[in-house]
PDB file of C-alpha atoms and ligand atoms in Angstrom:
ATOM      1  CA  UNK Y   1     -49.881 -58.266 -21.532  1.00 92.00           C
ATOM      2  CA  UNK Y   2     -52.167 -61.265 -21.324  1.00 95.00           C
ATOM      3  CA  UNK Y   3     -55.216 -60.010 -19.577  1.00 96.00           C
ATOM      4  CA  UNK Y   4     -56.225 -63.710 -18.810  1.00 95.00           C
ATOM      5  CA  UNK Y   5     -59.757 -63.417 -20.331  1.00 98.00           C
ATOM      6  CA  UNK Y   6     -59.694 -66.666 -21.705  1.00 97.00           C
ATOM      7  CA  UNK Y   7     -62.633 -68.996 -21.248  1.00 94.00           C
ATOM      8  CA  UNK Y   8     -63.792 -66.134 -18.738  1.00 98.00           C
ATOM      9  CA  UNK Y   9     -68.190 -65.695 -18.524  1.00 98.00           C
ATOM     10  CA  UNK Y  10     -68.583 -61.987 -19.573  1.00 98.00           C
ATOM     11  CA  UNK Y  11     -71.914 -60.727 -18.903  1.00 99.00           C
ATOM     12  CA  UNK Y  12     -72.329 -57.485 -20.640  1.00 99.00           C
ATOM     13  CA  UNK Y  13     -75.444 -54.832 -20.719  1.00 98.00           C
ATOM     14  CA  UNK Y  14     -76.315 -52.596 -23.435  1.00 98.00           C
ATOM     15  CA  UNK Y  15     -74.804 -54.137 -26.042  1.00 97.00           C
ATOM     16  CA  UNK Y  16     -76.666 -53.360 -29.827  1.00 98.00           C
ATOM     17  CA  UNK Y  17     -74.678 -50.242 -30.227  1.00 98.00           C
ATOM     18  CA  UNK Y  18     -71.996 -47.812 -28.543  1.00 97.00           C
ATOM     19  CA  UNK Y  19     -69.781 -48.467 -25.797  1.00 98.00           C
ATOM     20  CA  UNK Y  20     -70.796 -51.724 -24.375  1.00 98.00           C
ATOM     21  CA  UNK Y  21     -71.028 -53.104 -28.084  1.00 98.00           C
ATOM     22  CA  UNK Y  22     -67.314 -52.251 -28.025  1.00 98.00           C
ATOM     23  CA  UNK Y  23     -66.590 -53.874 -24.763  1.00 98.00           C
ATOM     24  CA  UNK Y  24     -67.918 -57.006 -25.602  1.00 98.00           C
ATOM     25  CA  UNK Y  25     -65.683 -57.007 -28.641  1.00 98.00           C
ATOM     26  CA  UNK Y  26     -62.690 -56.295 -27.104  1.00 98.00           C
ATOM     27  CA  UNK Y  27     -63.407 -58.844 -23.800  1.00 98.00           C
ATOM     28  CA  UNK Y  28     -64.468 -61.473 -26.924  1.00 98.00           C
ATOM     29  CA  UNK Y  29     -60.933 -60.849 -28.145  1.00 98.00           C
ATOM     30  CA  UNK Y  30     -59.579 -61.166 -25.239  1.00 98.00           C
ATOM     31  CA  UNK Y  31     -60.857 -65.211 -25.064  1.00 98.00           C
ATOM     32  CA  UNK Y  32     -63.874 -64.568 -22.874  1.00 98.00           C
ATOM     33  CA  UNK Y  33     -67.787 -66.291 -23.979  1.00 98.00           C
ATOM     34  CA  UNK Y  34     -69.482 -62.950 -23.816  1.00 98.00           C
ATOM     35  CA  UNK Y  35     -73.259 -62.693 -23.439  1.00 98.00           C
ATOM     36  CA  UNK Y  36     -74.535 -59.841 -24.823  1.00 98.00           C
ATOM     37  CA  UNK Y  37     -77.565 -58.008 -24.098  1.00 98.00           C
ATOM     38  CA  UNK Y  38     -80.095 -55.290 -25.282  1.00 98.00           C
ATOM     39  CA  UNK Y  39     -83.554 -55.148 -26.187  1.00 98.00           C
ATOM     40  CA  UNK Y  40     -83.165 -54.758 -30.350  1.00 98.00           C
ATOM     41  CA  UNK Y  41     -82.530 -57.960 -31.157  1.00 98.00           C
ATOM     42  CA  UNK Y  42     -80.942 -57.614 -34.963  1.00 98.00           C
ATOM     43  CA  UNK Y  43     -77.988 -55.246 -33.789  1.00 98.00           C
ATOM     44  CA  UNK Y  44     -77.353 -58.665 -30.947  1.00 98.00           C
ATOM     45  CA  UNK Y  45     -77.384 -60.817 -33.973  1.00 98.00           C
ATOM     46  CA  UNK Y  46     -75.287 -58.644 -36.193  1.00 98.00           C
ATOM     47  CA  UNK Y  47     -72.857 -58.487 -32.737  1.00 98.00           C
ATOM     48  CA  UNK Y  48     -72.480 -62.215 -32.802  1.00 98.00           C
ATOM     49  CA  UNK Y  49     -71.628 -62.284 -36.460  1.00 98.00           C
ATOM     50  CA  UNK Y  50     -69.071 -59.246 -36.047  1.00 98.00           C
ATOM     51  CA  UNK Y  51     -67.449 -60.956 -32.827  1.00 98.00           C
ATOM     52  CA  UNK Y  52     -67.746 -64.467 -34.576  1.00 98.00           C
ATOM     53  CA  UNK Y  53     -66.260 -62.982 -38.048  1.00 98.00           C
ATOM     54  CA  UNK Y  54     -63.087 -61.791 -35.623  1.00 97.00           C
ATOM     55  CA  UNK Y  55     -62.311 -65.346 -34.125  1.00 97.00           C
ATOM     56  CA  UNK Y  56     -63.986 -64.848 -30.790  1.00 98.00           C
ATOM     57  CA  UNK Y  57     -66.593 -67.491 -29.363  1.00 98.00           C
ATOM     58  CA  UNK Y  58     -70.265 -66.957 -30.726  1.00 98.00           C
ATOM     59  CA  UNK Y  59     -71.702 -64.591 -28.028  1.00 98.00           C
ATOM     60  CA  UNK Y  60     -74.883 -65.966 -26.300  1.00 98.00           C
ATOM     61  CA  UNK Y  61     -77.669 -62.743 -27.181  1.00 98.00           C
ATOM     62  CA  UNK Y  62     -80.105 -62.293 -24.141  1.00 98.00           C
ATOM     63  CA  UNK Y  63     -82.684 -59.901 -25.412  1.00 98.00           C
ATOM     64  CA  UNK Y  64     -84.526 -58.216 -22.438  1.00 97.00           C
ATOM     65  CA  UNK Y  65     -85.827 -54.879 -21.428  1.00 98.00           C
ATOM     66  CA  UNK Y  66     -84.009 -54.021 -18.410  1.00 98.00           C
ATOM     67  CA  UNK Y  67     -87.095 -51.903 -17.312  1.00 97.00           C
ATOM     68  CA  UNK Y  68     -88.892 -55.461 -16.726  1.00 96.00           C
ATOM     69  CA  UNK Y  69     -88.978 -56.444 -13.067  1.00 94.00           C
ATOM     70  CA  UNK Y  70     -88.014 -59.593 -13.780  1.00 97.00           C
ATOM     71  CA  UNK Y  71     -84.992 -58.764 -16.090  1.00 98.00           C
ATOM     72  CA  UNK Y  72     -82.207 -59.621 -13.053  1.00 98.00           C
ATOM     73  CA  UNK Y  73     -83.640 -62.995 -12.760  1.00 98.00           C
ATOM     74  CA  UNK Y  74     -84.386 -64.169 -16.339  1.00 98.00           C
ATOM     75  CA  UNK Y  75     -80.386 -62.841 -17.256  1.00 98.00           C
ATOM     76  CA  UNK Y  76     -78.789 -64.763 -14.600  1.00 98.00           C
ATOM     77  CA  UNK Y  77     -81.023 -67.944 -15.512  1.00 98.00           C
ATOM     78  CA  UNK Y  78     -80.131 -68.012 -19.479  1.00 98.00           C
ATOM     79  CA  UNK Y  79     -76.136 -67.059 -17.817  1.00 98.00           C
ATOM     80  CA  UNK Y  80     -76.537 -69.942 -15.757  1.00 98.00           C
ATOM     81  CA  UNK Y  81     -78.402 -72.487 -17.633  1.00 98.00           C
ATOM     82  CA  UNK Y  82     -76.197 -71.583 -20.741  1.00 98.00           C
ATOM     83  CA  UNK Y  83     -72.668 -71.617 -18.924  1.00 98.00           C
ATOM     84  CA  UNK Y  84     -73.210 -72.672 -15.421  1.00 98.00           C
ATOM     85  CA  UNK Y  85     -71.661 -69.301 -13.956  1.00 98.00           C
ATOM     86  CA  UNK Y  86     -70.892 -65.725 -14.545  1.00 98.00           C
ATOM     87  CA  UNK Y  87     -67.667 -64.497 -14.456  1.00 98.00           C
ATOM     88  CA  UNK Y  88     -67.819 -60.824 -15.187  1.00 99.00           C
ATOM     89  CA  UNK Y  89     -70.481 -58.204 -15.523  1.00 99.00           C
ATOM     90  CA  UNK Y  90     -70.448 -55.058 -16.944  1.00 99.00           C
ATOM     91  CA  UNK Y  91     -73.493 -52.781 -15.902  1.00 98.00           C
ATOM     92  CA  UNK Y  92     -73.431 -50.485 -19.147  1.00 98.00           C
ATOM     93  CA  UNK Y  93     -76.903 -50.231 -20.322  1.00 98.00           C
ATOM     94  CA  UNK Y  94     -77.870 -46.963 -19.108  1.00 98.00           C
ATOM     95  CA  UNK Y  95     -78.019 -43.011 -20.842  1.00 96.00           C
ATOM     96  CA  UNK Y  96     -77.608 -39.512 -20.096  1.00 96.00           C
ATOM     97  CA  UNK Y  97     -81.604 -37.748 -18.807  1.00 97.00           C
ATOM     98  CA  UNK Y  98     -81.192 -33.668 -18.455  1.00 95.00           C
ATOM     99  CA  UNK Y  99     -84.348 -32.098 -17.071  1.00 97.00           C
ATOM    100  CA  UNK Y 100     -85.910 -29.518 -15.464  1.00 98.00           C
ATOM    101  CA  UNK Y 101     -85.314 -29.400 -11.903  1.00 97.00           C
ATOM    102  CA  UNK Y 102     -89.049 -29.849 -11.737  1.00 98.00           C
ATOM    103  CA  UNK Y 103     -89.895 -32.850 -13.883  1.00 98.00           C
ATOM    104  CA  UNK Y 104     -92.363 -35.188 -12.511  1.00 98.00           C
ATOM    105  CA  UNK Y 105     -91.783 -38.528 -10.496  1.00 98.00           C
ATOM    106  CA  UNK Y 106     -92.279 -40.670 -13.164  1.00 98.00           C
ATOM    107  CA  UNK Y 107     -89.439 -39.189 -14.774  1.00 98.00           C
ATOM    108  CA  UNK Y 108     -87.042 -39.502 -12.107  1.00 98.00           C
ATOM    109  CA  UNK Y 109     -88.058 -42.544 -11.455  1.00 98.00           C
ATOM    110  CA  UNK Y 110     -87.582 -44.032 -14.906  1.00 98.00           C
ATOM    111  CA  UNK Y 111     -83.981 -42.612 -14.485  1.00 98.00           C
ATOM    112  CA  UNK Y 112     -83.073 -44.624 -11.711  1.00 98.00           C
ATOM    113  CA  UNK Y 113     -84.462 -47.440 -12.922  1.00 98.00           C
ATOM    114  CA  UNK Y 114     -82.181 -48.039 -15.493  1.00 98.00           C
ATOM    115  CA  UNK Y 115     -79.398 -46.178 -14.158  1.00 98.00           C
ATOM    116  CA  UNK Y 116     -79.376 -47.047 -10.679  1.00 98.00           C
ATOM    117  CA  UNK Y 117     -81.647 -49.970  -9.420  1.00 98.00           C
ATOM    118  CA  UNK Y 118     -81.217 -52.640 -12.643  1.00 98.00           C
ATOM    119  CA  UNK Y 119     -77.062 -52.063 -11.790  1.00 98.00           C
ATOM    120  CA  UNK Y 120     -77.825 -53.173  -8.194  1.00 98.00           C
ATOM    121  CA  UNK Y 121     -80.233 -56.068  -9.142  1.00 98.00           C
ATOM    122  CA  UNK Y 122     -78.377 -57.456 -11.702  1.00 98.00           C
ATOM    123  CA  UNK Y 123     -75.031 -57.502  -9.877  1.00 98.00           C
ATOM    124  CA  UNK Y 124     -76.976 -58.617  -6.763  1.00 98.00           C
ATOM    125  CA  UNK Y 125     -78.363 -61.588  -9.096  1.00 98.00           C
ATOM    126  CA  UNK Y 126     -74.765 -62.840  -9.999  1.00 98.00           C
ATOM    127  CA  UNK Y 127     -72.949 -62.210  -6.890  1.00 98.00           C
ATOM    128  CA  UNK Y 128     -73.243 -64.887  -4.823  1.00 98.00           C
ATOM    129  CA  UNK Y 129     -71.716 -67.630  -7.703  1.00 98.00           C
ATOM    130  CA  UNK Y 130     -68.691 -64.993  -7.505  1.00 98.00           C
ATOM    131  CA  UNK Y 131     -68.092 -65.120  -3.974  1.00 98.00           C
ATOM    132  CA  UNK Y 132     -68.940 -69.100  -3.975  1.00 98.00           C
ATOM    133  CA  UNK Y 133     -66.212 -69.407  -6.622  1.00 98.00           C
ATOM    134  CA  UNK Y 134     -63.815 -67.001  -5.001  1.00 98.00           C
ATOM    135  CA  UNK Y 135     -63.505 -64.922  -8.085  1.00 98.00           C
ATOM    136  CA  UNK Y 136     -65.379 -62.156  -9.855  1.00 98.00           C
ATOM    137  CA  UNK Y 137     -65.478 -58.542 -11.179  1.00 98.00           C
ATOM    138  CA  UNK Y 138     -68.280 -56.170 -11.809  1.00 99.00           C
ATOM    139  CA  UNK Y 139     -67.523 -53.123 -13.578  1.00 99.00           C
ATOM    140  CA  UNK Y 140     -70.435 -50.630 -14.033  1.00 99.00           C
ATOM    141  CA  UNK Y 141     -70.151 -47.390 -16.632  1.00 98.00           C
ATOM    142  CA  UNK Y 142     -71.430 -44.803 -14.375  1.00 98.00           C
ATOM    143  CA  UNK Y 143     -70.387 -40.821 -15.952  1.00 97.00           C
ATOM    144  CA  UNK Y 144     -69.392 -37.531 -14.443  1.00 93.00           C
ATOM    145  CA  UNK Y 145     -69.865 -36.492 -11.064  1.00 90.00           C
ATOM    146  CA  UNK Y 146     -69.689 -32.954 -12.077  1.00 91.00           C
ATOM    147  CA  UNK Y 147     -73.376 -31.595 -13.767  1.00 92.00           C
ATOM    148  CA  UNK Y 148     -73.338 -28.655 -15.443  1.00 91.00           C
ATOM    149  CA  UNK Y 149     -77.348 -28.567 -14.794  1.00 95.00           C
ATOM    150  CA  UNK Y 150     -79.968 -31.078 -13.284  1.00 97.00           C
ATOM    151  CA  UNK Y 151     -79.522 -34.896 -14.691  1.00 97.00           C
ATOM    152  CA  UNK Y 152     -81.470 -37.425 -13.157  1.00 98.00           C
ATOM    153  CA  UNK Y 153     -78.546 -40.124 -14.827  1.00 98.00           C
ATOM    154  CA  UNK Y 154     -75.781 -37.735 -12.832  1.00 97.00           C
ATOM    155  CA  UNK Y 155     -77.545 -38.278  -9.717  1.00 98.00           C
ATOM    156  CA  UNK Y 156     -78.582 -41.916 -10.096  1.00 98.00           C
ATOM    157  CA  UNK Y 157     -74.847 -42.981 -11.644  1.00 98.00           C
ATOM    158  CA  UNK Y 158     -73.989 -40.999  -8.281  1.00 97.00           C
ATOM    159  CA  UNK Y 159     -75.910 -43.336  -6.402  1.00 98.00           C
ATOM    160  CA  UNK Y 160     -73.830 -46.025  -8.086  1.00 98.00           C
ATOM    161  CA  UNK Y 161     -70.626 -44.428  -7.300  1.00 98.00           C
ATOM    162  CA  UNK Y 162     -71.271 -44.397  -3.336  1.00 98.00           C
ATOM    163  CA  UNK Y 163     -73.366 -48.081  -3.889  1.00 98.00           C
ATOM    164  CA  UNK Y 164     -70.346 -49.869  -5.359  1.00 98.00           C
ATOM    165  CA  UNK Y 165     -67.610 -48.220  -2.825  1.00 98.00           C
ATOM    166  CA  UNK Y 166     -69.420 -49.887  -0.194  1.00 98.00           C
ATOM    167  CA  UNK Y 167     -69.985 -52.946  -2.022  1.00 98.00           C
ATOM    168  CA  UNK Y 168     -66.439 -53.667  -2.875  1.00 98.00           C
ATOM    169  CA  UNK Y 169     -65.450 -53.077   0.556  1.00 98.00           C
ATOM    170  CA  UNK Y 170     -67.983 -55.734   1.719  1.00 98.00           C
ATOM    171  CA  UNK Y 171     -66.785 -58.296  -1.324  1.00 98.00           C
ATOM    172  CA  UNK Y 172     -62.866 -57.826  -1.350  1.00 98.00           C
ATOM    173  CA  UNK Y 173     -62.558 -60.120   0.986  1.00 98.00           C
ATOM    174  CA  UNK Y 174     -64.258 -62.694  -1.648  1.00 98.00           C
ATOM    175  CA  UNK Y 175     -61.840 -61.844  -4.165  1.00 98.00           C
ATOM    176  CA  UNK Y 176     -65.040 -60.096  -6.327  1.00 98.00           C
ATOM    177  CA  UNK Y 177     -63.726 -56.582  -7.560  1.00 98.00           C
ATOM    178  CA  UNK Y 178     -65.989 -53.527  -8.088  1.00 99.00           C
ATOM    179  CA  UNK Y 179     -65.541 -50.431  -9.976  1.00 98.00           C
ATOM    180  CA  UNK Y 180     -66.868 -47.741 -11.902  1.00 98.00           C
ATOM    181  CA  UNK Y 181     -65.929 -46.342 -14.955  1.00 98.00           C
ATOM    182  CA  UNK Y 182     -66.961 -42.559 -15.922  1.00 98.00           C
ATOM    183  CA  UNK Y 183     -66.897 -41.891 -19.958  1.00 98.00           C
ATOM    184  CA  UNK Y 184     -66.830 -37.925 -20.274  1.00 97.00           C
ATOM    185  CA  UNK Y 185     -67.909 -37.605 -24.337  1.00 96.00           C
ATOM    186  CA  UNK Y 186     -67.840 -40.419 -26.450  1.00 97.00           C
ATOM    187  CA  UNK Y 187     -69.490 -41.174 -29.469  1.00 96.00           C
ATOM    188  CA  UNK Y 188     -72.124 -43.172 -29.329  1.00 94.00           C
ATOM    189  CA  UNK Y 189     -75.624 -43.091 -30.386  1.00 92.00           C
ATOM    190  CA  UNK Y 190     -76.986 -41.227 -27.473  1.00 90.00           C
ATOM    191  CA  UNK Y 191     -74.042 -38.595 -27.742  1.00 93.00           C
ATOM    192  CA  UNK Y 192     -74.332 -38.068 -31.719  1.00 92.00           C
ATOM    193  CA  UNK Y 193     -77.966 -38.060 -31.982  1.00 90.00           C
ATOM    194  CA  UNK Y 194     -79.130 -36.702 -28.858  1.00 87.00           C
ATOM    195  CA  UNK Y 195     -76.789 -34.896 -26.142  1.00 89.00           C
ATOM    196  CA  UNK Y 196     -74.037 -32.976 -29.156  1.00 92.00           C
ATOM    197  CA  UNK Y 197     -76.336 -33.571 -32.595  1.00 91.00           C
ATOM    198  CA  UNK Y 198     -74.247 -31.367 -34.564  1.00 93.00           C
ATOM    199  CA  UNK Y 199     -70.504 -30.235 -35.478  1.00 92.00           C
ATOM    200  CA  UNK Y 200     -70.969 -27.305 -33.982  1.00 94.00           C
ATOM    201  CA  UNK Y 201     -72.054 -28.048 -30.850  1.00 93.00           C
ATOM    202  CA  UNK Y 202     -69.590 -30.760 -30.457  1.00 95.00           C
ATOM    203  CA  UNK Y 203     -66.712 -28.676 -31.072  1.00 95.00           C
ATOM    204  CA  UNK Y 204     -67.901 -25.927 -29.039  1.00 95.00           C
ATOM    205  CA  UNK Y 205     -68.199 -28.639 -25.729  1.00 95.00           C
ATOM    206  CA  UNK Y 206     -64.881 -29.831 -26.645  1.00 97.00           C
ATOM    207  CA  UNK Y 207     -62.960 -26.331 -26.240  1.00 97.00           C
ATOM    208  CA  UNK Y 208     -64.885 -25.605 -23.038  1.00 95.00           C
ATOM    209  CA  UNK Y 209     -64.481 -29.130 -21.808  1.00 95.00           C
ATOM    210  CA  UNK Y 210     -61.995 -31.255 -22.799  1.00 97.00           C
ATOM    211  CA  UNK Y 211     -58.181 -31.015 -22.794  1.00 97.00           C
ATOM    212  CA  UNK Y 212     -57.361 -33.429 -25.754  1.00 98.00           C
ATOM    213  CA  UNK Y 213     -59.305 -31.881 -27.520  1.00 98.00           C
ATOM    214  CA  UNK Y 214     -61.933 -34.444 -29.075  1.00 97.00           C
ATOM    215  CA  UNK Y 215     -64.643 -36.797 -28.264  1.00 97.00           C
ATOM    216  CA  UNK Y 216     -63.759 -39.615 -27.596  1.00 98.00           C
ATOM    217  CA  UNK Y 217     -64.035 -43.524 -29.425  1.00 98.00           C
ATOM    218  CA  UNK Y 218     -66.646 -46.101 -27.597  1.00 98.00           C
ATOM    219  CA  UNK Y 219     -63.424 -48.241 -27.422  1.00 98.00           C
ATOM    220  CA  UNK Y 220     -61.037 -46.420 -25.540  1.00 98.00           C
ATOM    221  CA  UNK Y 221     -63.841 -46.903 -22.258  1.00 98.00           C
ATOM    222  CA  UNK Y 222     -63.915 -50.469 -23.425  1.00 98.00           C
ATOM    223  CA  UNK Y 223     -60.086 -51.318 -23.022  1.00 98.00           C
ATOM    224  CA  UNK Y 224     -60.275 -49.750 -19.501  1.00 98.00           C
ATOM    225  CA  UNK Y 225     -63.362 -52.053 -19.286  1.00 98.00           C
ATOM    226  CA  UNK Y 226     -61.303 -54.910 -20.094  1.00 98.00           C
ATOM    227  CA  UNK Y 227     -58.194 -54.027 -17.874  1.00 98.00           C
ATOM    228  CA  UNK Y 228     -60.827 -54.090 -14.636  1.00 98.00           C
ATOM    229  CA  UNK Y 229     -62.524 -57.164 -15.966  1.00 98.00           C
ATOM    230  CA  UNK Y 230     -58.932 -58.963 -15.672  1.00 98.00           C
ATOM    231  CA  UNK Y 231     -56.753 -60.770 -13.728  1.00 97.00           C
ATOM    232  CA  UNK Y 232     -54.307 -58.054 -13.966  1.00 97.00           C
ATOM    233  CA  UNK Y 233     -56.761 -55.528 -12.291  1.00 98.00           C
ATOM    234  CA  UNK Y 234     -57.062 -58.023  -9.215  1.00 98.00           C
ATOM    235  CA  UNK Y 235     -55.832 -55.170  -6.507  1.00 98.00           C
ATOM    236  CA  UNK Y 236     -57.982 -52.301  -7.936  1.00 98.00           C
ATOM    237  CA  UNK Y 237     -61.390 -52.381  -5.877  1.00 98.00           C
ATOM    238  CA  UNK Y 238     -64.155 -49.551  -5.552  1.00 98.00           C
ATOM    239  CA  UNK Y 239     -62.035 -47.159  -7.473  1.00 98.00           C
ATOM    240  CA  UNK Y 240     -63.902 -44.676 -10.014  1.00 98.00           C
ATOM    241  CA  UNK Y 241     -62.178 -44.507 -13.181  1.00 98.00           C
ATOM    242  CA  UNK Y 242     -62.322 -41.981 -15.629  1.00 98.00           C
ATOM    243  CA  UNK Y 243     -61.827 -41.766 -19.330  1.00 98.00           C
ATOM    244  CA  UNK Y 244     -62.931 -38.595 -20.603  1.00 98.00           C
ATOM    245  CA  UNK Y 245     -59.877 -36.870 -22.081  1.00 98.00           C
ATOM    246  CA  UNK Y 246     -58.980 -34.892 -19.190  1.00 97.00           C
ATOM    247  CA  UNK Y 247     -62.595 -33.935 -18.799  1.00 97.00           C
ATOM    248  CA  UNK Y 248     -63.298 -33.523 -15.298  1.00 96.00           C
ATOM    249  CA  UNK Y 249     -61.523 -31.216 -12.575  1.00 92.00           C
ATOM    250  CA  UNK Y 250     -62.556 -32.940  -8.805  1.00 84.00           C
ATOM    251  CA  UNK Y 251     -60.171 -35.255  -7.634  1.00 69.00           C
TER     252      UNK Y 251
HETATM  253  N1  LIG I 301     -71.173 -41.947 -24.534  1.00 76.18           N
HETATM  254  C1  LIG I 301     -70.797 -41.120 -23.560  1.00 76.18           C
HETATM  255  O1  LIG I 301     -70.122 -40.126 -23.795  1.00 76.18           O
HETATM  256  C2  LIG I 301     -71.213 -41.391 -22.136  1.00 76.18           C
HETATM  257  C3  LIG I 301     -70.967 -40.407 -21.177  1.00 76.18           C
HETATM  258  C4  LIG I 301     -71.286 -40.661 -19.858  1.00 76.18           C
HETATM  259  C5  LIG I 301     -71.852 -41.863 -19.504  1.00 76.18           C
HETATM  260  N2  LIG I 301     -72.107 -42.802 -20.463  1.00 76.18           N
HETATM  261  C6  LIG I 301     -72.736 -44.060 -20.037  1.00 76.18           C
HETATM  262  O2  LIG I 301     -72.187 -45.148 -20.744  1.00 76.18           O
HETATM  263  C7  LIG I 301     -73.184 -46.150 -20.955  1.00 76.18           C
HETATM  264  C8  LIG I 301     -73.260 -46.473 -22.438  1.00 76.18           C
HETATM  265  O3  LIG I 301     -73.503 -45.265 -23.108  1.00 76.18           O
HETATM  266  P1  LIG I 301     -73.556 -45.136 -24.694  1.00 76.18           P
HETATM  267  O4  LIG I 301     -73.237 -43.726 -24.975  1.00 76.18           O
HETATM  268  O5  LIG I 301     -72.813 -46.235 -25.352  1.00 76.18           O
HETATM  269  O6  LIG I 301     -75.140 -45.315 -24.873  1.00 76.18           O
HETATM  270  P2  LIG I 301     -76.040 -45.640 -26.142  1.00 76.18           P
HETATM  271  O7  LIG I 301     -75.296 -45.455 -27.386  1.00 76.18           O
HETATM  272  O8  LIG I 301     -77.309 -44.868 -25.934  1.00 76.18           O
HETATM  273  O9  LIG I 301     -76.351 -47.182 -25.870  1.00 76.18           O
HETATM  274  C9  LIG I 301     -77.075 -47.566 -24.734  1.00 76.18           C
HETATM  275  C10 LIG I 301     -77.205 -49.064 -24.720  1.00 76.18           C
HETATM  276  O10 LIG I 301     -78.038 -49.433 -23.604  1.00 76.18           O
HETATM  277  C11 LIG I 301     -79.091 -50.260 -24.056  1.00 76.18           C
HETATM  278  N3  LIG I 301     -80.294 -50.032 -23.262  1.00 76.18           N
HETATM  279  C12 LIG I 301     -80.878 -48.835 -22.992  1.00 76.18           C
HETATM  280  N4  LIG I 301     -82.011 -49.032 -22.292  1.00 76.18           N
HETATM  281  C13 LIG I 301     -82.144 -50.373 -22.126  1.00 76.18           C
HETATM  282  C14 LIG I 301     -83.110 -51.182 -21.493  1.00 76.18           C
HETATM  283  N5  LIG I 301     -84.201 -50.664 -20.921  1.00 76.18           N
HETATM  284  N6  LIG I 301     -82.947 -52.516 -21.498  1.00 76.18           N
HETATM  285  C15 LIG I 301     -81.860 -53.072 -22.093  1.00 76.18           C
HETATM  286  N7  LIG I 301     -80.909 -52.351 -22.709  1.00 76.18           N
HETATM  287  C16 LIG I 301     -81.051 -51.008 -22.725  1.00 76.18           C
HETATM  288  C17 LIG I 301     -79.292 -49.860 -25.515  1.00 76.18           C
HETATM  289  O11 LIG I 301     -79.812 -50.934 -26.261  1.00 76.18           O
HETATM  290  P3  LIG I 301     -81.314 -51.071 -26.794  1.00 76.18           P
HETATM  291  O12 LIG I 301     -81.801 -49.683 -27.091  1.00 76.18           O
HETATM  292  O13 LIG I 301     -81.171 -51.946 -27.989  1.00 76.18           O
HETATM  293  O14 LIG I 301     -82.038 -51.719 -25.657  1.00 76.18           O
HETATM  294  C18 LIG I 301     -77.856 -49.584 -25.960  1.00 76.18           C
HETATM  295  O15 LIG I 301     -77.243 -50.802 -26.353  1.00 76.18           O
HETATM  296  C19 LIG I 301     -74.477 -45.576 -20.386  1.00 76.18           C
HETATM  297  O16 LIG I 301     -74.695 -46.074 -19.093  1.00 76.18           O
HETATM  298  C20 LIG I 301     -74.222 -44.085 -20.357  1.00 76.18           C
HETATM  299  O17 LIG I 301     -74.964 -43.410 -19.375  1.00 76.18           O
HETATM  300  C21 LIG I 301     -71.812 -42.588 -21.768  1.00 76.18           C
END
């Protein structure tokens, strides 16, 4: 199936390692001129190389710190002034933040930065070329809607479930797409080294939790990416996909 990627502007967050890294690969198979950003710089440049090396084009590396108030602004402007428009955007960048029920505001709010409020500004940033061109698709990697305990990511990626509902049904209309995709456990840096940092504790989430029976690869939420990112995915709108081996119960 041609997903009809070619040529296709692929904005994509969190790129240096895990799942976005993957994504961009696979959309820079795919044909699209991916721009890839992260704040550590070598892993962007060893990205280009690896997505070069494959046959894709050379990805333009934006290296910003999506905590910066300014971040929305500067990505669309190097998008723009690079390529003239963004196709697609894929709100990855983001990561799991367990804590006590009573943590302090700066800690919450540090959560939903990331997770919630640099989703809505980017996308915000390159929606209206999308609905002046009549096409576009936002995809944002949100996770489980089911904690276990308190996670200020659960409850900002929540936010982001209910944001981008109502935002595709404002933007259908536009032919702009938006949807969420929920990862259960997939290795990654933030899964290896933080959340399950040892055998043990991997396998012992994986019988309690997940009916395939492994963690996941960062690539298998990347070809879902990629399916929502294309042509082919033009009548799926505000839907929350997820790819988590069976992981979560709630319909
Ligand atoms: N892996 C899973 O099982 C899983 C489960 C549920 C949800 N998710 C979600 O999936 C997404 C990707 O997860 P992952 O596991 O691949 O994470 P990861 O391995 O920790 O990678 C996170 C990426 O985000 C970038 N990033 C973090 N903070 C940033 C900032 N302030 N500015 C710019 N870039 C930033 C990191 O790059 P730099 O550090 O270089 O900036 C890195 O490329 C996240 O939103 C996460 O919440 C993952």
């Amino acid at each position: 199936m041609d997903l009809e990627l070619k040529g296709k502007v692929a904005v994509v967050t969190g790129c240096s390692v895990g799942i976005g890294r993957e994504t961009a690969k696979v959309l820079a198979a795919e044909g699209a001129q991916t721009v890839v950003v992260a704040r550590r710089a070598h892993l962007l440049e060893t990205l280009q190389k690896e997505i070069e090396g494959q046959g894709g084009a050379k990805p333009l590396a934006v290296t910003l710190d999506l905590y910066d108030r300014a971040a929305a602004e500067r990505l669309r402007d190097a998008v723009l002034g690079a390529y003239g428009r963004a196709d697609i955007l894929v709100n990855n960048a983001g990561g799991s933040r367990p804590m006590p029920w009573d943590s302090p505001d700066d800690a919450w709010d540090e959560s939903f930065s990331i997770n919630f409020t640099a989703v809505r500004k980017l996308t915000q940033a390159v929606l209206p070329g999308m609905i002046e061109r009549r096409w576009g698709r936002v995809v944002c990697v949100t996770g489980t809607a089911e904690p276990a305990q308190v996670n200020a990511a659960v409850a900002a990626k929540a936010g982001v479930h209910a944001w981008a509902k109502g935002l595709s049904r404002e933007i259908g209309k536009h032919g702009v797409t938006v949807n969420c995709v929920a990862p259960g456990r997939v290795h990654s840096e933030q899964i290896d080294a933080k959340l399950h940092p040892t055998p043990e504790s991997q396998a012992a989430f994986t019988r309690a939790n997940i009916p395939m029976g492994y963690f996941g690869e960062a690539v298998d939420v990347a070809w879902t990416v990629a399916f929502l990112c294309s042509e082919r995915a033009r009548y799926v709108t505000g839907e929350r996909i997820h790819v988590d081996g069976g992981m979560h119960r709630a319909v």
